[in-house]
Amino acid sequence: MTRYFYLGALALLLPCLTGCGGHDDNTLRNQIPAVYTFTPEGNTDMTVSNYTSTVEEGRSISAGFKTGGQITRLTADKGAYVRKGQVLGYLDDADYRLGVEQLETQYAQVSNEIKRLEQMHRHNNVSDNDYEKATAGLAQLKTQLDMAKNKLDYTRLIAPASGYIVERYMEEGEMAGAGTPVYKIVDNSSVETTVALSPAAYGRRGEIVKCTGRSAVTGDTEFPLDIIGFIPDGDSNSLFRLRLRIPDGYRDKLVPGMNMNVKIHYGSADASELRRIPSRSLFEREGKTYVWVVGRDSVLTAREVSVTGAPEGKYSLAGGLADGDVIVAAGVHHLTDGAKVNILGDIDDIKNGREL
């Protein structure tokens, strides 16, 4: 009798318990995090990074005299076009000429003396030691004469490159020291551009296959850019510089000061293992980078990935993912391992204009 009493009571209480403490399907669904997903895109053999840069003159050169003296004449003004090898100025060369003439006289005298000693040496009237000292003295004198002639030549300022004079620092009558800049010349034989690379991008410099550029004046046409070299010392922002030469055919269209877009194309043996994923899908844990992989029954698992670059602002390239993986596209910081999620859809299916 007691047994039947308890069974009956339990039967009466069960509907009450399920009605009071249970949840309907809509309530349970609201408690599960809702996410958008993304299917990582397989990478091709080449990845591309985009940069914005400015067209620059190929190089600027400071031209100055190789020796010191008073400037007697300058032949070019600011804004003038000069050619390589053109004489741009003169120093007072009177003292230099006297120095050359003096050494030439001494050299001629010693040369005649050496000829006389040579005859005597042949007849054993001069020792080998004395004859060698005399010839060594003549050689030393010849060196001094050559140096004096060079200094005389240095009283002329020769243009080291063709280009336009953008600055003239000194005037006639002033005293110029050796190496003191007199002109600043912009070499117009080439134009170039420079892009700033992050440490990660600089570390991949050996994987660069090619570089291309595009500007508003060239429209959709991309043109090749030659690598001039890397500047290995990072700046105050820990960025490294890559100098690129613009082809001669675009030199007249692209002038210093214009903006342009630069693409750096990478290729490597591991490039096919990379996947293109939304940058918002990444999160950090103890210095490592992860994404949430959506598994069976919509349960989450944290997967460590290696990020190698961000070719576009909203996307990154990551390794550690496989074909068929589905990841959470955004809102990743409030999720936990083993959590079940409500999938709202793939972000590629979101209508244009809708933001996550």
GROMACS .gro file of C-alpha atoms in nm:
model
  356
    1MET     CA    1   0.000   0.000   0.000
    2THR     CA    2   0.279   0.240   0.089
    3ARG     CA    3   0.459   0.157  -0.237
    4TYR     CA    4   0.158   0.248  -0.447
    5PHE     CA    5   0.110   0.568  -0.248
    6TYR     CA    6   0.460   0.696  -0.335
    7LEU     CA    7   0.427   0.605  -0.702
    8GLY     CA    8   0.100   0.793  -0.723
    9ALA     CA    9   0.246   1.097  -0.551
   10LEU     CA   10   0.543   1.098  -0.785
   11ALA     CA   11   0.314   1.081  -1.086
   12LEU     CA   12   0.124   1.386  -0.956
   13LEU     CA   13   0.442   1.587  -0.885
   14LEU     CA   14   0.627   1.514  -1.213
   15PRO     CA   15   0.419   1.747  -1.435
   16CYS     CA   16   0.465   2.024  -1.181
   17LEU     CA   17   0.843   1.978  -1.169
   18THR     CA   18   0.883   1.982  -1.548
   19GLY     CA   19   0.651   2.280  -1.583
   20CYS     CA   20   0.821   2.487  -1.315
   21GLY     CA   21   1.193   2.403  -1.355
   22GLY     CA   22   1.220   2.306  -1.725
   23HIS     CA   23   1.280   2.524  -2.034
   24ASP     CA   24   1.115   2.514  -2.372
   25ASP     CA   25   1.321   2.493  -2.692
   26ASN     CA   26   1.320   2.870  -2.748
   27THR     CA   27   1.459   2.937  -2.400
   28LEU     CA   28   1.742   2.685  -2.444
   29ARG     CA   29   1.829   2.830  -2.783
   30ASN     CA   30   1.856   3.180  -2.638
   31GLN     CA   31   2.108   3.060  -2.379
   32ILE     CA   32   2.344   2.917  -2.646
   33PRO     CA   33   2.584   3.175  -2.801
   34ALA     CA   34   2.491   3.266  -3.157
   35VAL     CA   35   2.783   3.296  -3.400
   36TYR     CA   36   2.861   3.338  -3.765
   37THR     CA   37   3.106   3.093  -3.916
   38PHE     CA   38   3.363   3.098  -4.191
   39THR     CA   39   3.517   2.821  -4.398
   40PRO     CA   40   3.892   2.894  -4.432
   41GLU     CA   41   3.992   2.942  -4.793
   42GLY     CA   42   4.280   2.739  -4.929
   43ASN     CA   43   4.577   2.952  -5.029
   44THR     CA   44   4.742   2.947  -5.370
   45ASP     CA   45   5.116   2.917  -5.422
   46MET     CA   46   5.146   3.293  -5.392
   47THR     CA   47   5.033   3.536  -5.127
   48VAL     CA   48   5.008   3.911  -5.167
   49SER     CA   49   5.055   4.198  -4.923
   50ASN     CA   50   4.935   4.549  -5.006
   51TYR     CA   51   5.104   4.876  -4.911
   52THR     CA   52   5.056   5.247  -4.975
   53SER     CA   53   5.367   5.445  -5.064
   54THR     CA   54   5.489   5.769  -5.222
   55VAL     CA   55   5.693   5.816  -5.537
   56GLU     CA   56   6.042   5.950  -5.459
   57GLU     CA   57   6.335   6.073  -5.662
   58GLY     CA   58   6.592   5.803  -5.721
   59ARG     CA   59   6.858   5.974  -5.511
   60SER     CA   60   6.983   6.314  -5.412
   61ILE     CA   61   7.354   6.392  -5.414
   62SER     CA   62   7.551   6.659  -5.233
   63ALA     CA   63   7.825   6.788  -5.464
   64GLY     CA   64   8.130   6.959  -5.319
   65PHE     CA   65   8.498   7.023  -5.395
   66LYS     CA   66   8.743   6.747  -5.305
   67THR     CA   67   8.990   7.003  -5.173
   68GLY     CA   68   8.961   7.332  -4.991
   69GLY     CA   69   8.997   7.684  -5.121
   70GLN     CA   70   8.824   8.007  -5.220
   71ILE     CA   71   8.546   7.975  -5.474
   72THR     CA   72   8.619   8.190  -5.779
   73ARG     CA   73   8.331   8.081  -6.000
   74LEU     CA   74   8.010   7.878  -5.988
   75THR     CA   75   7.856   7.785  -6.322
   76ALA     CA   76   7.508   7.654  -6.224
   77ASP     CA   77   7.210   7.803  -6.042
   78LYS     CA   78   6.926   7.645  -5.849
   79GLY     CA   79   6.679   7.475  -6.084
   80ALA     CA   80   6.933   7.418  -6.361
   81TYR     CA   81   6.968   7.080  -6.526
   82VAL     CA   82   7.325   6.949  -6.529
   83ARG     CA   83   7.486   6.645  -6.685
   84LYS     CA   84   7.728   6.404  -6.526
   85GLY     CA   85   8.086   6.526  -6.574
   86GLN     CA   86   7.988   6.889  -6.625
   87VAL     CA   87   8.205   7.149  -6.447
   88LEU     CA   88   7.997   7.327  -6.184
   89GLY     CA   89   8.256   7.551  -6.020
   90TYR     CA   90   8.621   7.653  -5.970
   91LEU     CA   91   8.850   7.727  -5.678
   92ASP     CA   92   9.145   7.965  -5.674
   93ASP     CA   93   9.416   7.726  -5.800
   94ALA     CA   94   9.724   7.952  -5.791
   95ASP     CA   95   9.889   7.781  -5.493
   96TYR     CA   96   9.806   7.437  -5.628
   97ARG     CA   97   9.969   7.520  -5.963
   98LEU     CA   98  10.282   7.647  -5.787
   99GLY     CA   99  10.298   7.326  -5.589
  100VAL     CA  100  10.278   7.117  -5.906
  101GLU     CA  101  10.545   7.327  -6.082
  102GLN     CA  102  10.780   7.298  -5.785
  103LEU     CA  103  10.747   6.921  -5.770
  104GLU     CA  104  10.785   6.889  -6.146
  105THR     CA  105  11.117   7.077  -6.125
  106GLN     CA  106  11.239   6.858  -5.841
  107TYR     CA  107  11.132   6.544  -6.020
  108ALA     CA  108  11.317   6.645  -6.336
  109GLN     CA  109  11.637   6.715  -6.141
  110VAL     CA  110  11.623   6.386  -5.951
  111SER     CA  111  11.544   6.197  -6.271
  112ASN     CA  112  11.862   6.336  -6.436
  113GLU     CA  113  12.061   6.245  -6.125
  114ILE     CA  114  11.925   5.890  -6.135
  115LYS     CA  115  12.034   5.855  -6.497
  116ARG     CA  116  12.388   5.954  -6.399
  117LEU     CA  117  12.389   5.716  -6.104
  118GLU     CA  118  12.263   5.438  -6.325
  119GLN     CA  119  12.568   5.471  -6.549
  120MET     CA  120  12.796   5.473  -6.246
  121HIS     CA  121  12.613   5.172  -6.100
  122ARG     CA  122  12.675   4.975  -6.413
  123HIS     CA  123  13.048   5.036  -6.375
  124ASN     CA  124  13.036   4.951  -6.006
  125ASN     CA  125  13.117   5.309  -5.904
  126VAL     CA  126  12.799   5.331  -5.690
  127SER     CA  127  12.695   5.067  -5.439
  128ASP     CA  128  12.370   4.880  -5.477
  129ASN     CA  129  12.241   5.030  -5.153
  130ASP     CA  130  12.299   5.391  -5.261
  131TYR     CA  131  12.146   5.327  -5.601
  132GLU     CA  132  11.831   5.169  -5.447
  133LYS     CA  133  11.790   5.460  -5.206
  134ALA     CA  134  11.811   5.705  -5.497
  135THR     CA  135  11.551   5.521  -5.707
  136ALA     CA  136  11.319   5.490  -5.404
  137GLY     CA  137  11.346   5.866  -5.350
  138LEU     CA  138  11.251   5.926  -5.714
  139ALA     CA  139  10.944   5.699  -5.676
  140GLN     CA  140  10.836   5.888  -5.363
  141LEU     CA  141  10.876   6.218  -5.543
  142LYS     CA  142  10.662   6.085  -5.830
  143THR     CA  143  10.386   6.000  -5.583
  144GLN     CA  144  10.395   6.351  -5.437
  145LEU     CA  145  10.376   6.499  -5.786
  146ASP     CA  146  10.073   6.285  -5.876
  147MET     CA  147   9.898   6.390  -5.555
  148ALA     CA  148   9.966   6.757  -5.628
  149LYS     CA  149   9.823   6.718  -5.978
  150ASN     CA  150   9.512   6.550  -5.833
  151LYS     CA  151   9.461   6.839  -5.592
  152LEU     CA  152   9.493   7.079  -5.881
  153ASP     CA  153   9.222   6.885  -6.065
  154TYR     CA  154   9.008   6.894  -5.750
  155THR     CA  155   8.987   7.273  -5.777
  156ARG     CA  156   8.718   7.202  -6.039
  157LEU     CA  157   8.380   7.083  -5.913
  158ILE     CA  158   8.248   6.807  -6.142
  159ALA     CA  159   7.881   6.700  -6.144
  160PRO     CA  160   7.870   6.343  -6.007
  161ALA     CA  161   7.538   6.265  -6.180
  162SER     CA  162   7.287   6.410  -6.421
  163GLY     CA  163   6.987   6.583  -6.268
  164TYR     CA  164   6.840   6.907  -6.141
  165ILE     CA  165   7.004   7.135  -5.886
  166VAL     CA  166   6.757   7.180  -5.602
  167GLU     CA  167   6.988   7.368  -5.364
  168ARG     CA  168   7.292   7.595  -5.398
  169TYR     CA  169   7.453   7.632  -5.057
  170MET     CA  170   7.754   7.858  -5.130
  171GLU     CA  171   7.842   8.158  -5.342
  172GLU     CA  172   8.148   8.290  -5.524
  173GLY     CA  173   8.413   8.435  -5.294
  174GLU     CA  174   8.335   8.204  -5.003
  175MET     CA  175   8.589   7.962  -4.859
  176ALA     CA  176   8.493   7.599  -4.919
  177GLY     CA  177   8.637   7.311  -4.722
  178ALA     CA  178   8.708   6.971  -4.869
  179GLY     CA  179   8.375   6.791  -4.897
  180THR     CA  180   8.164   7.091  -4.799
  181PRO     CA  181   7.834   7.067  -4.996
  182VAL     CA  182   7.803   7.335  -5.263
  183TYR     CA  183   7.507   7.192  -5.458
  184LYS     CA  184   7.232   6.937  -5.398
  185ILE     CA  185   7.149   6.748  -5.716
  186VAL     CA  186   6.844   6.527  -5.764
  187ASP     CA  187   6.933   6.238  -5.991
  188ASN     CA  188   6.642   6.204  -6.232
  189SER     CA  189   6.775   5.895  -6.405
  190SER     CA  190   6.532   5.689  -6.196
  191VAL     CA  191   6.242   5.721  -5.955
  192GLU     CA  192   6.165   5.484  -5.673
  193THR     CA  193   5.938   5.420  -5.379
  194THR     CA  194   5.980   5.282  -5.028
  195VAL     CA  195   5.746   5.063  -4.823
  196ALA     CA  196   5.761   4.996  -4.449
  197LEU     CA  197   5.766   4.627  -4.354
  198SER     CA  198   5.667   4.480  -4.020
  199PRO     CA  199   5.922   4.249  -3.854
  200ALA     CA  200   5.716   3.948  -3.970
  201ALA     CA  201   5.709   4.072  -4.330
  202TYR     CA  202   6.079   4.156  -4.319
  203GLY     CA  203   6.145   3.802  -4.199
  204ARG     CA  204   5.981   3.672  -4.518
  205ARG     CA  205   6.196   3.883  -4.751
  206GLY     CA  206   6.357   3.570  -4.891
  207GLU     CA  207   6.015   3.449  -5.012
  208ILE     CA  208   5.941   3.757  -5.227
  209VAL     CA  209   5.875   3.648  -5.585
  210LYS     CA  210   5.792   3.985  -5.737
  211CYS     CA  211   5.671   4.336  -5.657
  212THR     CA  212   5.417   4.534  -5.857
  213GLY     CA  213   5.280   4.887  -5.843
  214ARG     CA  214   4.976   5.085  -5.948
  215SER     CA  215   4.885   5.452  -5.934
  216ALA     CA  216   4.589   5.674  -6.012
  217VAL     CA  217   4.767   5.792  -6.327
  218THR     CA  218   4.813   5.433  -6.449
  219GLY     CA  219   4.457   5.322  -6.374
  220ASP     CA  220   4.417   4.946  -6.333
  221THR     CA  221   4.750   4.877  -6.503
  222GLU     CA  222   5.006   4.717  -6.274
  223PHE     CA  223   5.376   4.753  -6.353
  224PRO     CA  224   5.678   4.563  -6.219
  225LEU     CA  225   5.899   4.711  -5.948
  226ASP     CA  226   6.264   4.611  -5.909
  227ILE     CA  227   6.400   4.554  -5.560
  228ILE     CA  228   6.687   4.796  -5.490
  229GLY     CA  229   6.750   4.665  -5.141
  230PHE     CA  230   6.639   4.645  -4.780
  231ILE     CA  231   6.732   4.880  -4.498
  232PRO     CA  232   6.802   4.631  -4.217
  233ASP     CA  233   6.789   4.878  -3.928
  234GLY     CA  234   6.436   4.916  -3.795
  235ASP     CA  235   6.306   5.266  -3.728
  236SER     CA  236   6.148   5.394  -3.406
  237ASN     CA  237   5.832   5.198  -3.490
  238SER     CA  238   6.028   4.874  -3.552
  239LEU     CA  239   5.957   4.894  -3.923
  240PHE     CA  240   6.203   4.794  -4.193
  241ARG     CA  241   6.231   4.969  -4.529
  242LEU     CA  242   6.219   4.812  -4.875
  243ARG     CA  243   6.336   5.031  -5.164
  244LEU     CA  244   6.181   4.964  -5.505
  245ARG     CA  245   6.277   5.106  -5.845
  246ILE     CA  246   6.001   5.224  -6.082
  247PRO     CA  247   6.050   5.127  -6.451
  248ASP     CA  248   6.188   5.391  -6.687
  249GLY     CA  249   5.870   5.375  -6.895
  250TYR     CA  250   5.672   5.523  -6.605
  251ARG     CA  251   5.929   5.787  -6.505
  252ASP     CA  252   5.745   6.066  -6.685
  253LYS     CA  253   5.403   5.965  -6.550
  254LEU     CA  254   5.503   5.905  -6.189
  255VAL     CA  255   5.673   6.208  -6.041
  256PRO     CA  256   5.801   6.251  -5.685
  257GLY     CA  257   5.519   6.317  -5.438
  258MET     CA  258   5.252   6.104  -5.608
  259ASN     CA  259   5.081   5.827  -5.410
  260MET     CA  260   5.086   5.470  -5.535
  261ASN     CA  261   4.989   5.119  -5.427
  262VAL     CA  262   5.250   4.847  -5.397
  263LYS     CA  263   5.188   4.472  -5.393
  264ILE     CA  264   5.450   4.231  -5.262
  265HIS     CA  265   5.400   3.878  -5.393
  266TYR     CA  266   5.532   3.595  -5.175
  267GLY     CA  267   5.586   3.235  -5.272
  268SER     CA  268   5.716   2.949  -5.062
  269ALA     CA  269   5.704   2.575  -5.024
  270ASP     CA  270   5.464   2.615  -4.729
  271ALA     CA  271   5.236   2.867  -4.899
  272SER     CA  272   4.978   2.601  -4.992
  273GLU     CA  273   4.935   2.518  -4.621
  274LEU     CA  274   4.814   2.868  -4.538
  275ARG     CA  275   4.448   2.959  -4.512
  276ARG     CA  276   4.277   3.295  -4.553
  277ILE     CA  277   4.063   3.371  -4.247
  278PRO     CA  278   3.891   3.678  -4.097
  279SER     CA  279   4.124   3.871  -3.868
  280ARG     CA  280   3.840   3.895  -3.613
  281SER     CA  281   3.841   3.516  -3.576
  282LEU     CA  282   4.179   3.529  -3.398
  283PHE     CA  283   4.228   3.550  -3.023
  284GLU     CA  284   4.529   3.531  -2.789
  285ARG     CA  285   4.605   3.299  -2.499
  286GLU     CA  286   4.933   3.316  -2.309
  287GLY     CA  287   5.116   3.463  -2.606
  288LYS     CA  288   4.975   3.215  -2.859
  289THR     CA  289   4.714   3.270  -3.131
  290TYR     CA  290   4.400   3.058  -3.163
  291VAL     CA  291   4.072   3.024  -3.352
  292TRP     CA  292   3.753   2.845  -3.251
  293VAL     CA  293   3.688   2.540  -3.467
  294VAL     CA  294   3.323   2.434  -3.482
  295GLY     CA  295   3.302   2.058  -3.451
  296ARG     CA  296   3.031   1.795  -3.446
  297ASP     CA  297   2.705   1.906  -3.284
  298SER     CA  298   2.832   2.270  -3.302
  299VAL     CA  299   3.077   2.223  -3.014
  300LEU     CA  300   3.382   2.452  -2.999
  301THR     CA  301   3.748   2.355  -2.978
  302ALA     CA  302   4.037   2.604  -2.956
  303ARG     CA  303   4.292   2.546  -3.234
  304GLU     CA  304   4.637   2.709  -3.224
  305VAL     CA  305   4.733   2.876  -3.555
  306SER     CA  306   5.039   3.057  -3.689
  307VAL     CA  307   4.966   3.391  -3.852
  308THR     CA  308   5.214   3.486  -4.125
  309GLY     CA  309   5.068   3.806  -4.263
  310ALA     CA  310   4.768   4.026  -4.328
  311PRO     CA  311   4.740   4.078  -4.705
  312GLU     CA  312   4.411   4.260  -4.661
  313GLY     CA  313   4.282   4.467  -4.372
  314LYS     CA  314   4.001   4.229  -4.268
  315TYR     CA  315   4.178   3.901  -4.341
  316SER     CA  316   4.492   3.721  -4.228
  317LEU     CA  317   4.691   3.422  -4.350
  318ALA     CA  318   4.717   3.140  -4.099
  319GLY     CA  319   4.867   2.794  -4.081
  320GLY     CA  320   4.736   2.506  -3.873
  321LEU     CA  321   4.396   2.467  -4.036
  322ALA     CA  322   4.281   2.187  -4.267
  323ASP     CA  323   4.036   2.153  -4.554
  324GLY     CA  324   3.682   2.128  -4.426
  325ASP     CA  325   3.743   2.315  -4.100
  326VAL     CA  326   3.473   2.562  -4.000
  327ILE     CA  327   3.567   2.842  -3.760
  328VAL     CA  328   3.387   3.113  -3.567
  329ALA     CA  329   3.419   3.434  -3.769
  330ALA     CA  330   3.383   3.698  -3.497
  331GLY     CA  331   3.289   3.759  -3.135
  332VAL     CA  332   3.544   3.501  -3.022
  333HIS     CA  333   3.652   3.648  -2.688
  334HIS     CA  334   3.347   3.545  -2.483
  335LEU     CA  335   3.344   3.181  -2.595
  336THR     CA  336   3.484   2.881  -2.404
  337ASP     CA  337   3.621   2.536  -2.484
  338GLY     CA  338   3.352   2.272  -2.526
  339ALA     CA  339   3.075   2.528  -2.553
  340LYS     CA  340   2.789   2.461  -2.790
  341VAL     CA  341   2.695   2.742  -3.028
  342ASN     CA  342   2.398   2.836  -3.239
  343ILE     CA  343   2.522   2.889  -3.596
  344LEU     CA  344   2.346   3.180  -3.765
  345GLY     CA  345   2.514   3.119  -4.099
  346ASP     CA  346   2.834   3.170  -4.295
  347ILE     CA  347   2.956   3.530  -4.319
  348ASP     CA  348   2.991   3.494  -4.696
  349ASP     CA  349   2.613   3.459  -4.711
  350ILE     CA  350   2.550   3.786  -4.528
  351LYS     CA  351   2.391   4.045  -4.750
  352ASN     CA  352   2.610   4.327  -4.880
  353GLY     CA  353   2.632   4.618  -4.643
  354ARG     CA  354   2.578   4.421  -4.324
  355GLU     CA  355   2.869   4.441  -4.076
  356LEU     CA  356   2.954   4.187  -3.807
   0.00000   0.00000   0.00000
